[in-house]
PDB file of C-alpha atoms and ligand atoms in Angstrom:
ATOM      1  CA  MET Z   1     -22.949  -4.031 -12.473  1.00  0.00           C
ATOM      2  CA  ILE Z   2     -20.258  -4.293  -9.861  1.00  0.00           C
ATOM      3  CA  ILE Z   3     -16.592  -4.860 -10.767  1.00  0.00           C
ATOM      4  CA  ALA Z   4     -14.014  -5.744  -8.123  1.00  0.00           C
ATOM      5  CA  ILE Z   5     -10.328  -5.160  -8.977  1.00  0.00           C
ATOM      6  CA  ASP Z   6      -7.541  -6.228  -6.661  1.00  0.00           C
ATOM      7  CA  GLY Z   7      -3.825  -6.434  -6.990  1.00  0.00           C
ATOM      8  CA  PRO Z   8      -0.503  -5.471  -5.466  1.00  0.00           C
ATOM      9  CA  ALA Z   9       0.998  -1.962  -5.302  1.00  0.00           C
ATOM     10  CA  ALA Z  10       1.519  -0.219  -8.631  1.00  0.00           C
ATOM     11  CA  SER Z  11      -0.017  -3.104 -10.611  1.00  0.00           C
ATOM     12  CA  GLY Z  12      -2.073  -0.606 -12.664  1.00  0.00           C
ATOM     13  CA  LYS Z  13      -5.400  -1.497 -11.058  1.00  0.00           C
ATOM     14  CA  GLY Z  14      -6.198   2.203 -10.326  1.00  0.00           C
ATOM     15  CA  THR Z  15      -5.813   3.209 -13.956  1.00  0.00           C
ATOM     16  CA  LEU Z  16      -7.762   0.157 -15.121  1.00  0.00           C
ATOM     17  CA  GLY Z  17     -10.494   0.856 -12.505  1.00  0.00           C
ATOM     18  CA  LYS Z  18     -10.906   4.414 -13.614  1.00  0.00           C
ATOM     19  CA  ARG Z  19     -11.000   3.528 -17.310  1.00  0.00           C
ATOM     20  CA  LEU Z  20     -13.391   0.600 -16.861  1.00  0.00           C
ATOM     21  CA  ALA Z  21     -15.741   2.798 -14.870  1.00  0.00           C
ATOM     22  CA  ALA Z  22     -15.747   5.460 -17.596  1.00  0.00           C
ATOM     23  CA  HIS Z  23     -16.186   2.795 -20.325  1.00  0.00           C
ATOM     24  CA  PHE Z  24     -19.167   1.053 -18.632  1.00  0.00           C
ATOM     25  CA  GLY Z  25     -20.718   4.168 -17.126  1.00  0.00           C
ATOM     26  CA  LEU Z  26     -20.102   3.139 -13.523  1.00  0.00           C
ATOM     27  CA  ARG Z  27     -18.863   5.001 -10.446  1.00  0.00           C
ATOM     28  CA  HIS Z  28     -15.307   4.391  -9.294  1.00  0.00           C
ATOM     29  CA  LEU Z  29     -13.690   4.127  -5.890  1.00  0.00           C
ATOM     30  CA  ASP Z  30      -9.960   3.726  -5.401  1.00  0.00           C
ATOM     31  CA  THR Z  31     -10.108   2.170  -1.937  1.00  0.00           C
ATOM     32  CA  GLY Z  32      -6.405   2.671  -1.344  1.00  0.00           C
ATOM     33  CA  LEU Z  33      -7.268   6.331  -0.874  1.00  0.00           C
ATOM     34  CA  LEU Z  34      -9.313   5.420   2.212  1.00  0.00           C
ATOM     35  CA  TYR Z  35      -6.337   3.844   3.947  1.00  0.00           C
ATOM     36  CA  ARG Z  36      -4.104   6.680   2.802  1.00  0.00           C
ATOM     37  CA  ALA Z  37      -6.610   9.195   4.227  1.00  0.00           C
ATOM     38  CA  VAL Z  38      -6.639   7.373   7.605  1.00  0.00           C
ATOM     39  CA  ALA Z  39      -2.823   7.400   7.646  1.00  0.00           C
ATOM     40  CA  HIS Z  40      -2.776  11.082   6.688  1.00  0.00           C
ATOM     41  CA  ALA Z  41      -5.084  11.920   9.554  1.00  0.00           C
ATOM     42  CA  LEU Z  42      -2.748  10.135  11.972  1.00  0.00           C
ATOM     43  CA  VAL Z  43       0.270  11.890  10.603  1.00  0.00           C
ATOM     44  CA  VAL Z  44      -1.360  15.286  10.894  1.00  0.00           C
ATOM     45  CA  LYS Z  45      -2.314  14.560  14.529  1.00  0.00           C
ATOM     46  CA  GLY Z  46       1.239  13.337  15.258  1.00  0.00           C
ATOM     47  CA  ALA Z  47      -0.299  10.016  16.423  1.00  0.00           C
ATOM     48  CA  LYS Z  48       1.459   6.665  16.114  1.00  0.00           C
ATOM     49  CA  LEU Z  49       0.468   4.761  12.915  1.00  0.00           C
ATOM     50  CA  ASP Z  50      -0.274   1.589  14.882  1.00  0.00           C
ATOM     51  CA  ASP Z  51      -2.567   3.251  17.474  1.00  0.00           C
ATOM     52  CA  PRO Z  52      -5.842   1.294  16.865  1.00  0.00           C
ATOM     53  CA  THR Z  53      -8.085   3.721  18.789  1.00  0.00           C
ATOM     54  CA  ILE Z  54      -7.076   6.904  16.955  1.00  0.00           C
ATOM     55  CA  ALA Z  55      -6.829   5.039  13.633  1.00  0.00           C
ATOM     56  CA  GLU Z  56     -10.348   3.564  14.008  1.00  0.00           C
ATOM     57  CA  ALA Z  57     -11.761   7.012  14.908  1.00  0.00           C
ATOM     58  CA  ALA Z  58     -10.141   8.477  11.810  1.00  0.00           C
ATOM     59  CA  ALA Z  59     -11.590   5.694   9.630  1.00  0.00           C
ATOM     60  CA  ARG Z  60     -15.090   6.163  11.075  1.00  0.00           C
ATOM     61  CA  THR Z  61     -15.107   9.895  10.274  1.00  0.00           C
ATOM     62  CA  LEU Z  62     -13.848   9.592   6.724  1.00  0.00           C
ATOM     63  CA  ASP Z  63     -15.790  11.432   4.090  1.00  0.00           C
ATOM     64  CA  VAL Z  64     -15.413   9.797   0.627  1.00  0.00           C
ATOM     65  CA  ALA Z  65     -16.398  13.068  -1.057  1.00  0.00           C
ATOM     66  CA  GLN Z  66     -13.485  14.960   0.607  1.00  0.00           C
ATOM     67  CA  LEU Z  67     -10.604  12.713  -0.450  1.00  0.00           C
ATOM     68  CA  ASP Z  68      -7.775  14.817  -1.857  1.00  0.00           C
ATOM     69  CA  GLU Z  69      -6.283  12.404  -4.335  1.00  0.00           C
ATOM     70  CA  ALA Z  70      -3.238  14.490  -5.240  1.00  0.00           C
ATOM     71  CA  LYS Z  71      -2.254  14.844  -1.629  1.00  0.00           C
ATOM     72  CA  LEU Z  72      -2.992  11.236  -0.605  1.00  0.00           C
ATOM     73  CA  LYS Z  73      -1.146   9.709  -3.603  1.00  0.00           C
ATOM     74  CA  ALA Z  74       2.157  11.305  -2.540  1.00  0.00           C
ATOM     75  CA  ARG Z  75       4.916   8.744  -2.308  1.00  0.00           C
ATOM     76  CA  GLY Z  76       5.356   9.234   1.443  1.00  0.00           C
ATOM     77  CA  MET Z  77       1.805   8.139   2.196  1.00  0.00           C
ATOM     78  CA  ALA Z  78       2.090   4.563   0.739  1.00  0.00           C
ATOM     79  CA  GLU Z  79       3.980   2.943   3.606  1.00  0.00           C
ATOM     80  CA  PRO Z  80       1.861   4.640   6.380  1.00  0.00           C
ATOM     81  CA  ALA Z  81      -1.297   3.547   4.542  1.00  0.00           C
ATOM     82  CA  SER Z  82      -0.018  -0.053   4.440  1.00  0.00           C
ATOM     83  CA  ILE Z  83       0.693   0.063   8.206  1.00  0.00           C
ATOM     84  CA  VAL Z  84      -2.737   1.402   9.198  1.00  0.00           C
ATOM     85  CA  SER Z  85      -4.447  -1.004   6.787  1.00  0.00           C
ATOM     86  CA  ALA Z  86      -3.172  -3.940   8.884  1.00  0.00           C
ATOM     87  CA  ILE Z  87      -5.237  -2.753  11.901  1.00  0.00           C
ATOM     88  CA  PRO Z  88      -8.398  -4.898  12.046  1.00  0.00           C
ATOM     89  CA  GLN Z  89     -10.499  -2.137  13.563  1.00  0.00           C
ATOM     90  CA  VAL Z  90      -9.589   0.157  10.652  1.00  0.00           C
ATOM     91  CA  ARG Z  91     -10.618  -2.429   8.074  1.00  0.00           C
ATOM     92  CA  ALA Z  92     -13.869  -3.119   9.934  1.00  0.00           C
ATOM     93  CA  ALA Z  93     -14.668   0.645  10.125  1.00  0.00           C
ATOM     94  CA  LEU Z  94     -14.370   0.957   6.333  1.00  0.00           C
ATOM     95  CA  VAL Z  95     -16.455  -2.044   5.222  1.00  0.00           C
ATOM     96  CA  ASP Z  96     -19.915  -0.357   5.155  1.00  0.00           C
ATOM     97  CA  LEU Z  97     -18.610   2.728   3.461  1.00  0.00           C
ATOM     98  CA  GLN Z  98     -17.258   0.648   0.578  1.00  0.00           C
ATOM     99  CA  ARG Z  99     -20.338  -1.579   0.295  1.00  0.00           C
ATOM    100  CA  ASN Z 100     -22.656   1.437   0.372  1.00  0.00           C
ATOM    101  CA  PHE Z 101     -20.664   3.079  -2.365  1.00  0.00           C
ATOM    102  CA  ALA Z 102     -20.971  -0.029  -4.528  1.00  0.00           C
ATOM    103  CA  ALA Z 103     -24.736  -0.388  -3.887  1.00  0.00           C
ATOM    104  CA  VAL Z 104     -25.696   2.919  -5.500  1.00  0.00           C
ATOM    105  CA  ALA Z 105     -27.066   2.597  -9.098  1.00  0.00           C
ATOM    106  CA  PRO Z 106     -25.829   2.070 -11.733  1.00  0.00           C
ATOM    107  CA  GLY Z 107     -23.053   0.185  -9.929  1.00  0.00           C
ATOM    108  CA  ALA Z 108     -19.399   0.717  -9.448  1.00  0.00           C
ATOM    109  CA  VAL Z 109     -15.826  -0.360  -9.954  1.00  0.00           C
ATOM    110  CA  LEU Z 110     -13.874  -0.647  -6.683  1.00  0.00           C
ATOM    111  CA  ASP Z 111     -10.171  -1.350  -6.653  1.00  0.00           C
ATOM    112  CA  GLY Z 112      -7.989  -2.363  -3.767  1.00  0.00           C
ATOM    113  CA  ARG Z 113      -6.623  -5.460  -2.033  1.00  0.00           C
ATOM    114  CA  ASP Z 114      -9.660  -7.236  -0.557  1.00  0.00           C
ATOM    115  CA  ILE Z 115     -12.520  -6.156  -2.757  1.00  0.00           C
ATOM    116  CA  GLY Z 116     -13.273  -9.496  -4.381  1.00  0.00           C
ATOM    117  CA  THR Z 117     -12.473 -11.506  -1.283  1.00  0.00           C
ATOM    118  CA  VAL Z 118     -14.068  -9.550   1.555  1.00  0.00           C
ATOM    119  CA  ILE Z 119     -15.795  -6.300   0.633  1.00  0.00           C
ATOM    120  CA  LEU Z 120     -17.828  -7.468  -2.417  1.00  0.00           C
ATOM    121  CA  PRO Z 121     -17.629 -11.290  -2.610  1.00  0.00           C
ATOM    122  CA  ASP Z 122     -20.729 -11.264  -4.900  1.00  0.00           C
ATOM    123  CA  ALA Z 123     -19.291  -8.777  -7.395  1.00  0.00           C
ATOM    124  CA  ASP Z 124     -20.342  -9.507 -10.994  1.00  0.00           C
ATOM    125  CA  VAL Z 125     -16.782  -9.528 -12.241  1.00  0.00           C
ATOM    126  CA  LYS Z 126     -13.555  -9.888 -10.303  1.00  0.00           C
ATOM    127  CA  ILE Z 127     -10.171  -9.076 -11.821  1.00  0.00           C
ATOM    128  CA  TYR Z 128      -6.848  -9.655 -10.064  1.00  0.00           C
ATOM    129  CA  VAL Z 129      -4.268  -7.440 -11.747  1.00  0.00           C
ATOM    130  CA  ASP Z 130      -0.634  -8.425 -11.343  1.00  0.00           C
ATOM    131  CA  ALA Z 131       2.776  -7.618 -12.866  1.00  0.00           C
ATOM    132  CA  THR Z 132       6.345  -8.406 -11.783  1.00  0.00           C
ATOM    133  CA  PRO Z 133       7.776  -6.170  -9.062  1.00  0.00           C
ATOM    134  CA  GLN Z 134      10.370  -4.858 -11.481  1.00  0.00           C
ATOM    135  CA  VAL Z 135       7.762  -3.802 -14.030  1.00  0.00           C
ATOM    136  CA  ARG Z 136       5.679  -2.212 -11.259  1.00  0.00           C
ATOM    137  CA  ALA Z 137       8.669  -0.249  -9.942  1.00  0.00           C
ATOM    138  CA  ARG Z 138       9.512   0.947 -13.456  1.00  0.00           C
ATOM    139  CA  ARG Z 139       5.960   2.176 -13.969  1.00  0.00           C
ATOM    140  CA  ARG Z 140       5.871   3.942 -10.608  1.00  0.00           C
ATOM    141  CA  ALA Z 141       9.216   5.625 -11.242  1.00  0.00           C
ATOM    142  CA  THR Z 142       7.966   6.844 -14.607  1.00  0.00           C
ATOM    143  CA  GLU Z 143       4.814   8.221 -12.997  1.00  0.00           C
ATOM    144  CA  PHE Z 144       6.756  10.137 -10.308  1.00  0.00           C
ATOM    145  CA  ARG Z 145       9.250  11.442 -12.883  1.00  0.00           C
ATOM    146  CA  ALA Z 146       6.368  12.724 -14.997  1.00  0.00           C
ATOM    147  CA  LYS Z 147       5.319  14.774 -11.912  1.00  0.00           C
ATOM    148  CA  GLY Z 148       8.816  16.265 -11.758  1.00  0.00           C
ATOM    149  CA  GLU Z 149      10.075  14.056  -8.833  1.00  0.00           C
ATOM    150  CA  ASN Z 150      13.627  12.765  -8.946  1.00  0.00           C
ATOM    151  CA  VAL Z 151      13.245   9.172  -7.785  1.00  0.00           C
ATOM    152  CA  ASP Z 152      15.464   6.132  -7.461  1.00  0.00           C
ATOM    153  CA  GLU Z 153      13.872   3.137  -9.100  1.00  0.00           C
ATOM    154  CA  ALA Z 154      15.766   0.670  -6.901  1.00  0.00           C
ATOM    155  CA  LEU Z 155      14.308   2.328  -3.799  1.00  0.00           C
ATOM    156  CA  ILE Z 156      10.856   2.220  -5.278  1.00  0.00           C
ATOM    157  CA  LEU Z 157      11.323  -1.508  -5.930  1.00  0.00           C
ATOM    158  CA  ASP Z 158      12.325  -2.001  -2.264  1.00  0.00           C
ATOM    159  CA  ASP Z 159       9.276   0.000  -1.101  1.00  0.00           C
ATOM    160  CA  ILE Z 160       6.952  -2.058  -3.348  1.00  0.00           C
ATOM    161  CA  CYS Z 161       8.384  -5.420  -2.158  1.00  0.00           C
ATOM    162  CA  ARG Z 162       8.156  -4.448   1.489  1.00  0.00           C
ATOM    163  CA  ARG Z 163       4.545  -3.207   1.062  1.00  0.00           C
ATOM    164  CA  ASP Z 164       3.531  -6.307  -0.913  1.00  0.00           C
ATOM    165  CA  GLU Z 165       4.948  -8.502   1.859  1.00  0.00           C
ATOM    166  CA  ARG Z 166       2.995  -6.629   4.596  1.00  0.00           C
ATOM    167  CA  ASP Z 167      -0.217  -6.540   2.594  1.00  0.00           C
ATOM    168  CA  ARG Z 168       0.009 -10.247   1.777  1.00  0.00           C
ATOM    169  CA  SER Z 169       0.901 -11.447   5.253  1.00  0.00           C
ATOM    170  CA  ARG Z 170      -1.451  -9.452   7.505  1.00  0.00           C
ATOM    171  CA  THR Z 171      -3.960 -11.481   9.404  1.00  0.00           C
ATOM    172  CA  VAL Z 172      -7.109  -9.658   8.346  1.00  0.00           C
ATOM    173  CA  ALA Z 173      -8.068  -9.471   4.656  1.00  0.00           C
ATOM    174  CA  PRO Z 174      -4.622 -10.143   3.227  1.00  0.00           C
ATOM    175  CA  LEU Z 175      -3.996  -9.510  -0.419  1.00  0.00           C
ATOM    176  CA  VAL Z 176      -4.795 -12.739  -2.260  1.00  0.00           C
ATOM    177  CA  PRO Z 177      -6.704 -13.377  -5.520  1.00  0.00           C
ATOM    178  CA  ALA Z 178     -10.341 -14.392  -5.002  1.00  0.00           C
ATOM    179  CA  LYS Z 179     -10.947 -18.009  -6.093  1.00  0.00           C
ATOM    180  CA  ASP Z 180     -13.265 -16.712  -8.886  1.00  0.00           C
ATOM    181  CA  ALA Z 181     -11.094 -13.793  -9.966  1.00  0.00           C
ATOM    182  CA  HIS Z 182      -9.790 -13.503 -13.514  1.00  0.00           C
ATOM    183  CA  VAL Z 183      -6.032 -13.002 -13.174  1.00  0.00           C
ATOM    184  CA  LEU Z 184      -4.684 -10.365 -15.606  1.00  0.00           C
ATOM    185  CA  ASP Z 185      -0.896 -10.235 -15.751  1.00  0.00           C
ATOM    186  CA  THR Z 186       0.028  -6.891 -17.295  1.00  0.00           C
ATOM    187  CA  SER Z 187       3.846  -7.382 -17.134  1.00  0.00           C
ATOM    188  CA  ASP Z 188       4.048  -7.486 -20.921  1.00  0.00           C
ATOM    189  CA  LEU Z 189       1.091  -5.252 -21.695  1.00  0.00           C
ATOM    190  CA  ASP Z 190       0.988  -1.500 -22.185  1.00  0.00           C
ATOM    191  CA  VAL Z 191      -1.880   0.529 -20.759  1.00  0.00           C
ATOM    192  CA  GLU Z 192      -4.109   0.131 -23.891  1.00  0.00           C
ATOM    193  CA  ALA Z 193      -3.539  -3.594 -24.154  1.00  0.00           C
ATOM    194  CA  ALA Z 194      -4.238  -4.038 -20.404  1.00  0.00           C
ATOM    195  CA  PHE Z 195      -7.440  -2.031 -20.761  1.00  0.00           C
ATOM    196  CA  ALA Z 196      -8.570  -4.041 -23.801  1.00  0.00           C
ATOM    197  CA  ALA Z 197      -7.902  -7.286 -21.964  1.00  0.00           C
ATOM    198  CA  ALA Z 198      -9.943  -6.051 -18.879  1.00  0.00           C
ATOM    199  CA  VAL Z 199     -12.846  -4.981 -21.073  1.00  0.00           C
ATOM    200  CA  ALA Z 200     -12.856  -8.448 -22.742  1.00  0.00           C
ATOM    201  CA  ILE Z 201     -12.997 -10.048 -19.305  1.00  0.00           C
ATOM    202  CA  VAL Z 202     -15.912  -7.894 -18.258  1.00  0.00           C
ATOM    203  CA  GLU Z 203     -17.792  -8.397 -21.552  1.00  0.00           C
ATOM    204  CA  ALA Z 204     -17.348 -12.166 -21.315  1.00  0.00           C
ATOM    205  CA  ALA Z 205     -18.561 -12.242 -17.737  1.00  0.00           C
ATOM    206  CA  ARG Z 206     -21.612 -10.187 -18.736  1.00  0.00           C
ATOM    207  CA  ARG Z 207     -22.564 -12.685 -21.418  1.00  0.00           C
TER     208      ARG Z 207
HETATM  209  O1   DC Y   1      -3.548   0.964  -3.610  1.00  0.00           O
HETATM  210  P1   DC Y   1      -2.660   1.862  -2.748  1.00  0.00           P
HETATM  211  O2   DC Y   1      -1.242   1.772  -3.050  1.00  0.00           O
HETATM  212  O3   DC Y   1      -3.173   3.260  -2.796  1.00  0.00           O
HETATM  213  O4   DC Y   1      -2.927   1.339  -1.250  1.00  0.00           O
HETATM  214  C1   DC Y   1      -2.209   1.812  -0.165  1.00  0.00           C
HETATM  215  C2   DC Y   1      -2.218   0.801   0.968  1.00  0.00           C
HETATM  216  O5   DC Y   1      -3.543   0.658   1.489  1.00  0.00           O
HETATM  217  C3   DC Y   1      -1.805  -0.593   0.545  1.00  0.00           C
HETATM  218  O6   DC Y   1      -0.395  -0.807   0.774  1.00  0.00           O
HETATM  219  C4   DC Y   1      -2.589  -1.517   1.420  1.00  0.00           C
HETATM  220  C5   DC Y   1      -3.854  -0.684   1.766  1.00  0.00           C
HETATM  221  N1   DC Y   1      -5.066  -1.139   1.098  1.00  0.00           N
HETATM  222  C6   DC Y   1      -5.718  -2.197   1.690  1.00  0.00           C
HETATM  223  O7   DC Y   1      -5.242  -2.799   2.612  1.00  0.00           O
HETATM  224  N2   DC Y   1      -6.930  -2.580   1.181  1.00  0.00           N
HETATM  225  C7   DC Y   1      -7.439  -1.975   0.109  1.00  0.00           C
HETATM  226  N3   DC Y   1      -8.645  -2.350  -0.339  1.00  0.00           N
HETATM  227  C8   DC Y   1      -6.747  -0.891  -0.485  1.00  0.00           C
HETATM  228  C9   DC Y   1      -5.484  -0.518   0.026  1.00  0.00           C
END
């Protein structure tokens, strides 16, 4: 079984993806980490984030097994990841890697922005996870505070809105729900309720 999860920044799709994968015995790939890793490689090199040649080379040499989630999930990597993800050559360089990951038995859950629309259009189940920007900013702030970071929720909201705008308006693979996606609005749901709703969507699609 292949499950495609898409949604805007901090919508909870990563948490859902991880939990759905564990629940159904599938592998999980948070595809945002791929774009974050490309951005990180450019930052380390001191390269410009919109340099398509260096960015594509970084994307082509990515090793999924070597992704350092703690480092890549740092707050400062979100905006750079959004910038490199708008480069068509970067997106093209990461397509096969994602499809190959999904193709390995027993199947996988991939979460990102273009999984149901571009990467895995034939996925068995597609879920588009959404929540209001305010709710997403609150959740992100809570997450960072739990890690001991002193964050300003209003600034996080600004970051989220700017990133959403860029991710939705880019020319290649913009963030948009697939026509056959089940939209799951988690604005009024806690983690458990969102998970239960997602499991119900997958079970119904299986039947
Ligand atoms: O999900 P995330 O916040 O880790 O993603 C970081 C950035 O990567 C996001 O702003 C847009 C980009 N991204 C993308 O363009 N396509 C994906 N499938 C996943 C992430």
